[in-house]
PDB file of C-alpha atoms in Angstrom:
ATOM      1  CA  UNK L1427      -8.809  -8.840  -4.613  1.00  0.00           C
ATOM      2  CA  UNK L1428      -9.122  -7.482  -1.101  1.00  0.00           C
ATOM      3  CA  UNK L1429      -6.894  -6.610   1.805  1.00  0.00           C
ATOM      4  CA  UNK L1430      -6.140  -9.742   3.826  1.00  0.00           C
ATOM      5  CA  UNK L1431      -3.663  -8.432   6.398  1.00  0.00           C
ATOM      6  CA  UNK L1432      -4.174  -6.356   8.365  1.00  0.00           C
ATOM      7  CA  UNK L1433      -7.743  -7.742   8.537  1.00  0.00           C
ATOM      8  CA  UNK L1434     -10.045  -5.075   7.113  1.00  0.00           C
ATOM      9  CA  UNK L1435     -13.208  -3.671   8.584  1.00  0.00           C
ATOM     10  CA  UNK L1436     -16.155  -5.950   7.890  1.00  0.00           C
ATOM     11  CA  UNK L1437     -14.041  -8.838   6.619  1.00  0.00           C
ATOM     12  CA  UNK L1438     -14.460 -12.523   7.353  1.00  0.00           C
ATOM     13  CA  UNK L1439     -11.019 -12.674   9.016  1.00  0.00           C
ATOM     14  CA  UNK L1440     -11.436  -9.578  11.208  1.00  0.00           C
ATOM     15  CA  UNK L1441     -11.228 -10.908  14.798  1.00  0.00           C
ATOM     16  CA  UNK L1442     -13.596  -8.205  16.105  1.00  0.00           C
ATOM     17  CA  UNK L1443     -16.385  -8.781  13.579  1.00  0.00           C
ATOM     18  CA  UNK L1444     -19.729  -9.904  15.002  1.00  0.00           C
ATOM     19  CA  UNK L1445     -22.027  -8.963  12.111  1.00  0.00           C
ATOM     20  CA  UNK L1446     -22.133 -10.986   8.908  1.00  0.00           C
ATOM     21  CA  UNK L1447     -19.011 -10.356   6.792  1.00  0.00           C
ATOM     22  CA  UNK L1448     -19.258  -8.074   3.788  1.00  0.00           C
ATOM     23  CA  UNK L1449     -19.096 -10.409   0.753  1.00  0.00           C
ATOM     24  CA  UNK L1450     -18.296  -7.543  -1.624  1.00  0.00           C
ATOM     25  CA  UNK L1451     -14.992  -6.343  -0.164  1.00  0.00           C
ATOM     26  CA  UNK L1452     -13.042  -8.120  -2.906  1.00  0.00           C
ATOM     27  CA  UNK L1453     -15.109  -6.654  -5.737  1.00  0.00           C
ATOM     28  CA  UNK L1454     -14.423  -3.283  -7.384  1.00  0.00           C
ATOM     29  CA  UNK L1455     -16.566  -0.271  -6.652  1.00  0.00           C
ATOM     30  CA  UNK L1456     -19.760  -0.239  -8.705  1.00  0.00           C
ATOM     31  CA  UNK L1457     -19.863  -4.002  -9.045  1.00  0.00           C
ATOM     32  CA  UNK L1458     -22.811  -6.223  -8.326  1.00  0.00           C
ATOM     33  CA  UNK L1459     -25.421  -3.495  -8.182  1.00  0.00           C
ATOM     34  CA  UNK L1460     -23.722  -1.557  -5.398  1.00  0.00           C
ATOM     35  CA  UNK L1461     -23.597   2.205  -5.890  1.00  0.00           C
ATOM     36  CA  UNK L1462     -21.848   3.291  -2.678  1.00  0.00           C
ATOM     37  CA  UNK L1463     -18.600   5.072  -3.634  1.00  0.00           C
ATOM     38  CA  UNK L1464     -17.640   6.053  -0.081  1.00  0.00           C
ATOM     39  CA  UNK L1465     -14.169   5.214   1.255  1.00  0.00           C
ATOM     40  CA  UNK L1466     -13.380   1.762   2.627  1.00  0.00           C
ATOM     41  CA  UNK L1467     -16.373   0.108   0.952  1.00  0.00           C
ATOM     42  CA  UNK L1468     -18.670   1.872   3.398  1.00  0.00           C
ATOM     43  CA  UNK L1469     -17.168   0.152   6.443  1.00  0.00           C
ATOM     44  CA  UNK L1470     -16.095   3.327   8.259  1.00  0.00           C
ATOM     45  CA  UNK L1471     -19.437   3.122  10.054  1.00  0.00           C
ATOM     46  CA  UNK L1472     -17.753   0.553  12.308  1.00  0.00           C
ATOM     47  CA  UNK L1473     -15.250   3.055  13.717  1.00  0.00           C
ATOM     48  CA  UNK L1474     -15.846   3.701  17.379  1.00  0.00           C
ATOM     49  CA  UNK L1475     -17.641   0.388  17.862  1.00  0.00           C
ATOM     50  CA  UNK L1476     -16.219  -2.917  19.157  1.00  0.00           C
ATOM     51  CA  UNK L1477     -16.118  -4.178  15.557  1.00  0.00           C
ATOM     52  CA  UNK L1478     -13.861  -1.258  14.667  1.00  0.00           C
ATOM     53  CA  UNK L1479     -11.149  -2.070  17.192  1.00  0.00           C
ATOM     54  CA  UNK L1480      -7.486  -2.197  16.224  1.00  0.00           C
ATOM     55  CA  UNK L1481      -6.174  -5.386  14.612  1.00  0.00           C
ATOM     56  CA  UNK L1482      -2.435  -4.618  14.653  1.00  0.00           C
ATOM     57  CA  UNK L1483       0.132  -2.521  16.490  1.00  0.00           C
ATOM     58  CA  UNK L1484       2.822  -0.844  14.360  1.00  0.00           C
ATOM     59  CA  UNK L1485       5.700   1.288  15.557  1.00  0.00           C
ATOM     60  CA  UNK L1486       6.245   4.565  13.730  1.00  0.00           C
ATOM     61  CA  UNK L1487       9.257   4.256  11.430  1.00  0.00           C
ATOM     62  CA  UNK L1488       9.112   0.462  11.381  1.00  0.00           C
ATOM     63  CA  UNK L1489       9.027  -1.845   8.375  1.00  0.00           C
ATOM     64  CA  UNK L1490       5.713  -3.681   8.049  1.00  0.00           C
ATOM     65  CA  UNK L1491       4.041  -6.104   5.677  1.00  0.00           C
ATOM     66  CA  UNK L1492       0.564  -6.266   4.165  1.00  0.00           C
ATOM     67  CA  UNK L1493      -1.035  -8.697   1.777  1.00  0.00           C
ATOM     68  CA  UNK L1494      -4.101  -9.229  -0.379  1.00  0.00           C
ATOM     69  CA  UNK L1495      -6.136 -12.153  -1.655  1.00  0.00           C
ATOM     70  CA  UNK L1496      -9.260 -12.768  -3.693  1.00  0.00           C
ATOM     71  CA  UNK L1497     -10.821 -14.221  -6.791  1.00  0.00           C
ATOM     72  CA  UNK L1498      -8.609 -12.605  -9.444  1.00  0.00           C
ATOM     73  CA  UNK L1499      -5.527 -10.374  -9.592  1.00  0.00           C
ATOM     74  CA  UNK L1500      -6.335  -8.922 -13.060  1.00  0.00           C
ATOM     75  CA  UNK L1501      -2.668  -9.377 -13.947  1.00  0.00           C
ATOM     76  CA  UNK L1502      -1.556  -6.297 -12.100  1.00  0.00           C
ATOM     77  CA  UNK L1503      -2.486  -2.662 -11.751  1.00  0.00           C
ATOM     78  CA  UNK L1504      -1.235  -0.033  -9.327  1.00  0.00           C
ATOM     79  CA  UNK L1505      -1.792   0.275  -5.572  1.00  0.00           C
ATOM     80  CA  UNK L1506      -1.326   2.722  -2.743  1.00  0.00           C
ATOM     81  CA  UNK L1507      -1.291   2.268   1.006  1.00  0.00           C
ATOM     82  CA  UNK L1508      -1.645   5.033   3.525  1.00  0.00           C
ATOM     83  CA  UNK L1509      -3.322   6.269   6.667  1.00  0.00           C
ATOM     84  CA  UNK L1510      -6.244   8.373   7.801  1.00  0.00           C
ATOM     85  CA  UNK L1511      -6.005  10.202  11.102  1.00  0.00           C
ATOM     86  CA  UNK L1512      -9.428  11.848  10.860  1.00  0.00           C
ATOM     87  CA  UNK L1513     -11.669   8.781  10.734  1.00  0.00           C
ATOM     88  CA  UNK L1514     -11.644   8.495   6.962  1.00  0.00           C
ATOM     89  CA  UNK L1515     -12.189  12.102   5.904  1.00  0.00           C
ATOM     90  CA  UNK L1516      -8.744  12.232   4.275  1.00  0.00           C
ATOM     91  CA  UNK L1517      -6.121   9.583   3.450  1.00  0.00           C
ATOM     92  CA  UNK L1518      -2.385  10.311   3.299  1.00  0.00           C
ATOM     93  CA  UNK L1519       0.046   8.270   1.192  1.00  0.00           C
ATOM     94  CA  UNK L1520       2.610   6.004   2.808  1.00  0.00           C
ATOM     95  CA  UNK L1521       3.791   4.030  -0.259  1.00  0.00           C
ATOM     96  CA  UNK L1522       2.790   3.898  -3.941  1.00  0.00           C
ATOM     97  CA  UNK L1523       3.255   0.748  -6.045  1.00  0.00           C
ATOM     98  CA  UNK L1524       3.295   1.773  -9.697  1.00  0.00           C
ATOM     99  CA  UNK L1525       2.578  -1.302 -11.796  1.00  0.00           C
ATOM    100  CA  UNK L1526       2.557  -5.028 -11.003  1.00  0.00           C
ATOM    101  CA  UNK L1527       0.227  -4.636  -8.027  1.00  0.00           C
ATOM    102  CA  UNK L1528      -1.171  -7.174  -7.384  1.00  0.00           C
ATOM    103  CA  UNK L1529       1.851  -9.246  -8.375  1.00  0.00           C
ATOM    104  CA  UNK L1530       1.113 -10.707 -11.827  1.00  0.00           C
ATOM    105  CA  UNK L1531       2.534 -14.116 -11.088  1.00  0.00           C
ATOM    106  CA  UNK L1532       1.629 -14.161  -7.389  1.00  0.00           C
ATOM    107  CA  UNK L1533      -1.703 -15.904  -7.813  1.00  0.00           C
ATOM    108  CA  UNK L1534      -4.801 -15.063  -5.821  1.00  0.00           C
ATOM    109  CA  UNK L1535      -3.823 -16.137  -2.311  1.00  0.00           C
ATOM    110  CA  UNK L1536      -2.183 -14.055   0.405  1.00  0.00           C
ATOM    111  CA  UNK L1537       0.897 -16.283   0.355  1.00  0.00           C
ATOM    112  CA  UNK L1538       1.800 -14.986  -3.107  1.00  0.00           C
ATOM    113  CA  UNK L1539       0.711 -11.383  -2.646  1.00  0.00           C
ATOM    114  CA  UNK L1540       2.953 -10.023   0.100  1.00  0.00           C
ATOM    115  CA  UNK L1541       4.136  -6.416   0.060  1.00  0.00           C
ATOM    116  CA  UNK L1542       6.231  -4.296   2.367  1.00  0.00           C
ATOM    117  CA  UNK L1543       6.360  -0.632   3.321  1.00  0.00           C
ATOM    118  CA  UNK L1544       7.703   1.736   5.953  1.00  0.00           C
ATOM    119  CA  UNK L1545       5.376   3.322   8.486  1.00  0.00           C
ATOM    120  CA  UNK L1546       6.090   7.095   8.388  1.00  0.00           C
ATOM    121  CA  UNK L1547       8.493   8.018  11.148  1.00  0.00           C
ATOM    122  CA  UNK L1548       6.541  10.995  12.444  1.00  0.00           C
ATOM    123  CA  UNK L1549       2.977   9.693  12.175  1.00  0.00           C
ATOM    124  CA  UNK L1550       1.124  10.476  15.419  1.00  0.00           C
ATOM    125  CA  UNK L1551       0.462   7.827  18.033  1.00  0.00           C
ATOM    126  CA  UNK L1552      -2.939   6.287  18.485  1.00  0.00           C
ATOM    127  CA  UNK L1553      -5.448   4.434  16.361  1.00  0.00           C
ATOM    128  CA  UNK L1554      -5.337   5.142  12.627  1.00  0.00           C
ATOM    129  CA  UNK L1555      -7.178   3.809   9.602  1.00  0.00           C
ATOM    130  CA  UNK L1556      -4.782   1.942   7.308  1.00  0.00           C
ATOM    131  CA  UNK L1557      -6.031   2.018   3.716  1.00  0.00           C
ATOM    132  CA  UNK L1558      -5.220  -0.015   0.608  1.00  0.00           C
ATOM    133  CA  UNK L1559      -6.364   1.113  -2.838  1.00  0.00           C
ATOM    134  CA  UNK L1560      -6.070  -0.622  -6.197  1.00  0.00           C
ATOM    135  CA  UNK L1561      -6.706   0.618  -9.724  1.00  0.00           C
ATOM    136  CA  UNK L1562      -6.609  -2.334 -12.101  1.00  0.00           C
ATOM    137  CA  UNK L1563      -5.995  -2.294 -15.846  1.00  0.00           C
ATOM    138  CA  UNK L1564      -9.739  -2.298 -16.551  1.00  0.00           C
ATOM    139  CA  UNK L1565     -10.219   1.131 -14.928  1.00  0.00           C
ATOM    140  CA  UNK L1566     -11.750  -0.378 -11.820  1.00  0.00           C
ATOM    141  CA  UNK L1567     -11.100   0.721  -8.247  1.00  0.00           C
ATOM    142  CA  UNK L1568     -11.154  -1.072  -4.927  1.00  0.00           C
ATOM    143  CA  UNK L1569     -10.390   0.081  -1.396  1.00  0.00           C
ATOM    144  CA  UNK L1570     -10.289  -1.713   1.944  1.00  0.00           C
ATOM    145  CA  UNK L1571      -9.349  -0.338   5.344  1.00  0.00           C
ATOM    146  CA  UNK L1572      -8.185  -1.681   8.701  1.00  0.00           C
ATOM    147  CA  UNK L1573      -7.742  -0.047  12.080  1.00  0.00           C
ATOM    148  CA  UNK L1574      -4.194  -0.195  13.430  1.00  0.00           C
ATOM    149  CA  UNK L1575      -2.510   1.291  16.478  1.00  0.00           C
ATOM    150  CA  UNK L1576       0.573   3.468  15.996  1.00  0.00           C
ATOM    151  CA  UNK L1577       3.153   3.508  18.778  1.00  0.00           C
ATOM    152  CA  UNK L1578       6.440   5.331  19.211  1.00  0.00           C
ATOM    153  CA  UNK L1579       5.493   8.197  16.905  1.00  0.00           C
ATOM    154  CA  UNK L1580       4.813  11.841  17.557  1.00  0.00           C
ATOM    155  CA  UNK L1581       2.683  12.782  20.521  1.00  0.00           C
ATOM    156  CA  UNK L1582       4.216  10.611  23.252  1.00  0.00           C
ATOM    157  CA  UNK L1583       7.248   8.579  24.157  1.00  0.00           C
ATOM    158  CA  UNK L1584       8.277   5.576  22.094  1.00  0.00           C
ATOM    159  CA  UNK L1585       6.786   2.280  23.142  1.00  0.00           C
ATOM    160  CA  UNK L1586       3.394   3.648  24.157  1.00  0.00           C
ATOM    161  CA  UNK L1587       0.863   0.942  24.849  1.00  0.00           C
ATOM    162  CA  UNK L1588      -1.645   0.311  22.051  1.00  0.00           C
ATOM    163  CA  UNK L1589      -5.284   1.173  22.712  1.00  0.00           C
ATOM    164  CA  UNK L1590      -6.530  -2.283  21.738  1.00  0.00           C
ATOM    165  CA  UNK L1591      -5.178  -5.789  21.604  1.00  0.00           C
ATOM    166  CA  UNK L1592      -3.555  -6.479  18.261  1.00  0.00           C
ATOM    167  CA  UNK L1593      -3.931  -9.737  16.393  1.00  0.00           C
ATOM    168  CA  UNK L1594      -0.745 -11.722  15.767  1.00  0.00           C
ATOM    169  CA  UNK L1595       0.969 -11.200  12.436  1.00  0.00           C
ATOM    170  CA  UNK L1596       0.361 -14.215  10.163  1.00  0.00           C
ATOM    171  CA  UNK L1597       3.505 -16.015   9.076  1.00  0.00           C
ATOM    172  CA  UNK L1598       2.847 -15.177   5.416  1.00  0.00           C
ATOM    173  CA  UNK L1599       3.177 -11.496   6.262  1.00  0.00           C
ATOM    174  CA  UNK L1600       5.928 -11.809   8.843  1.00  0.00           C
ATOM    175  CA  UNK L1601       8.152 -13.424   6.235  1.00  0.00           C
ATOM    176  CA  UNK L1602       7.760 -10.387   3.967  1.00  0.00           C
ATOM    177  CA  UNK L1603       8.717  -7.679   6.453  1.00  0.00           C
ATOM    178  CA  UNK L1604      11.443  -5.642   4.759  1.00  0.00           C
ATOM    179  CA  UNK L1605      14.983  -5.364   5.995  1.00  0.00           C
ATOM    180  CA  UNK L1606      18.083  -3.534   4.845  1.00  0.00           C
ATOM    181  CA  UNK L1607      19.394  -6.703   3.227  1.00  0.00           C
ATOM    182  CA  UNK L1608      18.721  -7.447  -0.461  1.00  0.00           C
ATOM    183  CA  UNK L1609      16.032  -9.959  -1.366  1.00  0.00           C
ATOM    184  CA  UNK L1610      15.527 -12.052  -4.497  1.00  0.00           C
ATOM    185  CA  UNK L1611      18.305 -13.359  -6.715  1.00  0.00           C
ATOM    186  CA  UNK L1612      20.993 -11.890  -8.935  1.00  0.00           C
ATOM    187  CA  UNK L1613      19.036 -12.795 -12.083  1.00  0.00           C
ATOM    188  CA  UNK L1614      17.269  -9.480 -12.478  1.00  0.00           C
ATOM    189  CA  UNK L1615      14.916  -9.574  -9.513  1.00  0.00           C
ATOM    190  CA  UNK L1616      14.330  -6.403  -7.539  1.00  0.00           C
ATOM    191  CA  UNK L1617      16.633  -5.603  -4.652  1.00  0.00           C
ATOM    192  CA  UNK L1618      15.745  -3.177  -1.904  1.00  0.00           C
ATOM    193  CA  UNK L1619      18.566  -1.250  -0.187  1.00  0.00           C
ATOM    194  CA  UNK L1620      18.856   1.254   2.615  1.00  0.00           C
ATOM    195  CA  UNK L1621      21.955   3.200   3.541  1.00  0.00           C
ATOM    196  CA  UNK L1622      22.395   6.334   5.655  1.00  0.00           C
ATOM    197  CA  UNK L1623      18.769   7.294   5.225  1.00  0.00           C
ATOM    198  CA  UNK L1624      18.721   6.798   1.450  1.00  0.00           C
ATOM    199  CA  UNK L1625      16.736   4.187  -0.394  1.00  0.00           C
ATOM    200  CA  UNK L1626      17.216   2.452  -3.747  1.00  0.00           C
ATOM    201  CA  UNK L1627      15.225  -0.259  -5.512  1.00  0.00           C
ATOM    202  CA  UNK L1628      17.641  -1.749  -8.033  1.00  0.00           C
ATOM    203  CA  UNK L1629      17.833  -4.737 -10.342  1.00  0.00           C
ATOM    204  CA  UNK L1630      21.469  -5.546  -9.687  1.00  0.00           C
ATOM    205  CA  UNK L1631      23.367  -6.545  -6.512  1.00  0.00           C
ATOM    206  CA  UNK L1632      23.859  -3.807  -3.948  1.00  0.00           C
ATOM    207  CA  UNK L1633      25.390  -0.553  -5.095  1.00  0.00           C
ATOM    208  CA  UNK L1634      27.209   1.597  -2.590  1.00  0.00           C
ATOM    209  CA  UNK L1635      24.628   4.261  -1.869  1.00  0.00           C
ATOM    210  CA  UNK L1636      26.083   7.721  -1.445  1.00  0.00           C
ATOM    211  CA  UNK L1637      24.616  11.047  -0.539  1.00  0.00           C
ATOM    212  CA  UNK L1638      23.758  11.989  -4.076  1.00  0.00           C
ATOM    213  CA  UNK L1639      20.602  11.988  -6.142  1.00  0.00           C
ATOM    214  CA  UNK L1640      21.777   9.234  -8.471  1.00  0.00           C
ATOM    215  CA  UNK L1641      24.399   6.524  -8.342  1.00  0.00           C
ATOM    216  CA  UNK L1642      25.933   4.528 -11.181  1.00  0.00           C
ATOM    217  CA  UNK L1643      26.260   0.770 -10.708  1.00  0.00           C
ATOM    218  CA  UNK L1644      27.164  -1.868 -13.252  1.00  0.00           C
ATOM    219  CA  UNK L1645      26.854   0.538 -16.187  1.00  0.00           C
ATOM    220  CA  UNK L1646      23.291   1.479 -15.220  1.00  0.00           C
ATOM    221  CA  UNK L1647      21.943   4.505 -13.410  1.00  0.00           C
ATOM    222  CA  UNK L1648      19.710   3.715 -10.453  1.00  0.00           C
ATOM    223  CA  UNK L1649      17.441   6.264  -8.812  1.00  0.00           C
ATOM    224  CA  UNK L1650      18.203   6.984  -5.198  1.00  0.00           C
ATOM    225  CA  UNK L1651      15.784   8.928  -3.068  1.00  0.00           C
ATOM    226  CA  UNK L1652      15.545  10.076   0.486  1.00  0.00           C
ATOM    227  CA  UNK L1653      13.634   7.593   2.618  1.00  0.00           C
ATOM    228  CA  UNK L1654      10.036   8.190   3.582  1.00  0.00           C
ATOM    229  CA  UNK L1655      10.972   9.979   6.806  1.00  0.00           C
ATOM    230  CA  UNK L1656      12.480  12.841   4.789  1.00  0.00           C
ATOM    231  CA  UNK L1657       9.026  14.323   4.226  1.00  0.00           C
ATOM    232  CA  UNK L1658       6.820  15.148   7.190  1.00  0.00           C
ATOM    233  CA  UNK L1659       3.651  13.090   7.335  1.00  0.00           C
ATOM    234  CA  UNK L1660       1.512  16.218   7.320  1.00  0.00           C
ATOM    235  CA  UNK L1661       3.163  17.313   4.054  1.00  0.00           C
ATOM    236  CA  UNK L1662       2.643  14.053   2.173  1.00  0.00           C
ATOM    237  CA  UNK L1663       0.117  13.939  -0.686  1.00  0.00           C
ATOM    238  CA  UNK L1664      -3.344  12.483  -0.370  1.00  0.00           C
ATOM    239  CA  UNK L1665      -4.108   9.048  -1.784  1.00  0.00           C
ATOM    240  CA  UNK L1666      -5.558   9.034  -5.286  1.00  0.00           C
ATOM    241  CA  UNK L1667      -9.220   8.134  -5.651  1.00  0.00           C
ATOM    242  CA  UNK L1668      -9.791   7.390  -9.340  1.00  0.00           C
ATOM    243  CA  UNK L1669     -12.490   5.435 -11.187  1.00  0.00           C
ATOM    244  CA  UNK L1670     -15.078   6.238  -8.505  1.00  0.00           C
ATOM    245  CA  UNK L1671     -17.345   8.399 -10.693  1.00  0.00           C
ATOM    246  CA  UNK L1672     -15.604  11.482  -9.347  1.00  0.00           C
ATOM    247  CA  UNK L1673     -14.295  12.787 -12.686  1.00  0.00           C
ATOM    248  CA  UNK L1674     -10.856  11.208 -12.288  1.00  0.00           C
ATOM    249  CA  UNK L1675     -10.007   8.149 -14.406  1.00  0.00           C
ATOM    250  CA  UNK L1676      -7.034   5.824 -14.515  1.00  0.00           C
ATOM    251  CA  UNK L1677      -5.461   5.340 -17.978  1.00  0.00           C
ATOM    252  CA  UNK L1678      -7.528   3.373 -20.471  1.00  0.00           C
ATOM    253  CA  UNK L1679      -6.267   0.293 -22.276  1.00  0.00           C
ATOM    254  CA  UNK L1680      -4.930  -3.087 -21.233  1.00  0.00           C
ATOM    255  CA  UNK L1681      -1.413  -2.076 -22.267  1.00  0.00           C
ATOM    256  CA  UNK L1682      -1.016   0.511 -19.534  1.00  0.00           C
ATOM    257  CA  UNK L1683      -0.955   0.849 -15.774  1.00  0.00           C
ATOM    258  CA  UNK L1684      -1.499   3.832 -13.510  1.00  0.00           C
ATOM    259  CA  UNK L1685       1.278   6.270 -12.685  1.00  0.00           C
ATOM    260  CA  UNK L1686       0.310   8.424  -9.724  1.00  0.00           C
ATOM    261  CA  UNK L1687       0.209  12.201 -10.045  1.00  0.00           C
ATOM    262  CA  UNK L1688       1.556  12.607  -6.516  1.00  0.00           C
ATOM    263  CA  UNK L1689       2.963   9.259  -5.407  1.00  0.00           C
ATOM    264  CA  UNK L1690       4.734  10.537  -2.314  1.00  0.00           C
ATOM    265  CA  UNK L1691       8.355   9.953  -1.339  1.00  0.00           C
ATOM    266  CA  UNK L1692       8.240   6.156  -1.143  1.00  0.00           C
ATOM    267  CA  UNK L1693       7.564   4.591  -4.558  1.00  0.00           C
ATOM    268  CA  UNK L1694       7.935   0.955  -5.595  1.00  0.00           C
ATOM    269  CA  UNK L1695       8.258   0.578  -9.350  1.00  0.00           C
ATOM    270  CA  UNK L1696       6.696  -2.368 -11.139  1.00  0.00           C
ATOM    271  CA  UNK L1697       8.288  -4.823 -13.528  1.00  0.00           C
ATOM    272  CA  UNK L1698       7.976  -2.607 -16.614  1.00  0.00           C
ATOM    273  CA  UNK L1699       5.727  -4.981 -18.541  1.00  0.00           C
ATOM    274  CA  UNK L1700       3.244  -2.192 -19.198  1.00  0.00           C
ATOM    275  CA  UNK L1701       3.711   1.499 -19.792  1.00  0.00           C
ATOM    276  CA  UNK L1702       2.809   3.742 -16.886  1.00  0.00           C
ATOM    277  CA  UNK L1703       0.445   6.607 -17.662  1.00  0.00           C
ATOM    278  CA  UNK L1704      -1.030   9.386 -15.550  1.00  0.00           C
ATOM    279  CA  UNK L1705      -4.747   9.562 -14.757  1.00  0.00           C
ATOM    280  CA  UNK L1706      -7.002  11.911 -16.662  1.00  0.00           C
ATOM    281  CA  UNK L1707      -9.790  14.269 -15.668  1.00  0.00           C
ATOM    282  CA  UNK L1708     -10.245  16.173 -12.443  1.00  0.00           C
ATOM    283  CA  UNK L1709      -7.780  14.387 -10.197  1.00  0.00           C
TER     284      UNK L1709
END
């Protein structure tokens, strides 16, 4: 699987690409005779060139969608998305998806692999590298990156003009942009709620969220956490790089999926089909 939207650096669908597309973006690191373990599948070399121009404009604090596609979803895994503000030297977590990422029953096309997240409220304006990482259940790692323009964040007034023309959001992603209203059905699907700055992902119709750490609804206790803007962007953890021959490994065994050591404040839990375990080694 690889990032489909926003279009990643070096990808077939990147509107600024003029070189031949990288055919290995959808393959895990170390596959197919490639030994490069650098971030973003080695495509950061395009930053600062016309091929590294921004492909989307996102307002700080807004809800956005991203999706993936490829030749096989490996029946899940765990993913993170985040941003680099230093041209790929470090990557800061925006949202962690612990389990069921990619979606097990979503197939291999972008239409079935839509995800949503909140852009950190205080992320600085300007061009940033958006990153997607995936650790599958076979202890394999993949990472793709796209350049996006942040507006309305710290550093200038809201509504600042983006530095490059952004590509239109495909309908498959636009339909997945999160809102404060519940999605899914009342038959056990996940519902996503926001209320007074607090966030809850629950499996029952909307509870009344209150300013407390936990809230009881329908006989069950649902975790409630402060939304992603409660923690300053500069204080968020770095994205996990595991299974890249760096001494850090995701959990072994097909019956487990990765639980992040430092997932950050915005965490989307999976479907519970597999046990979540922490990585091992020097992480």
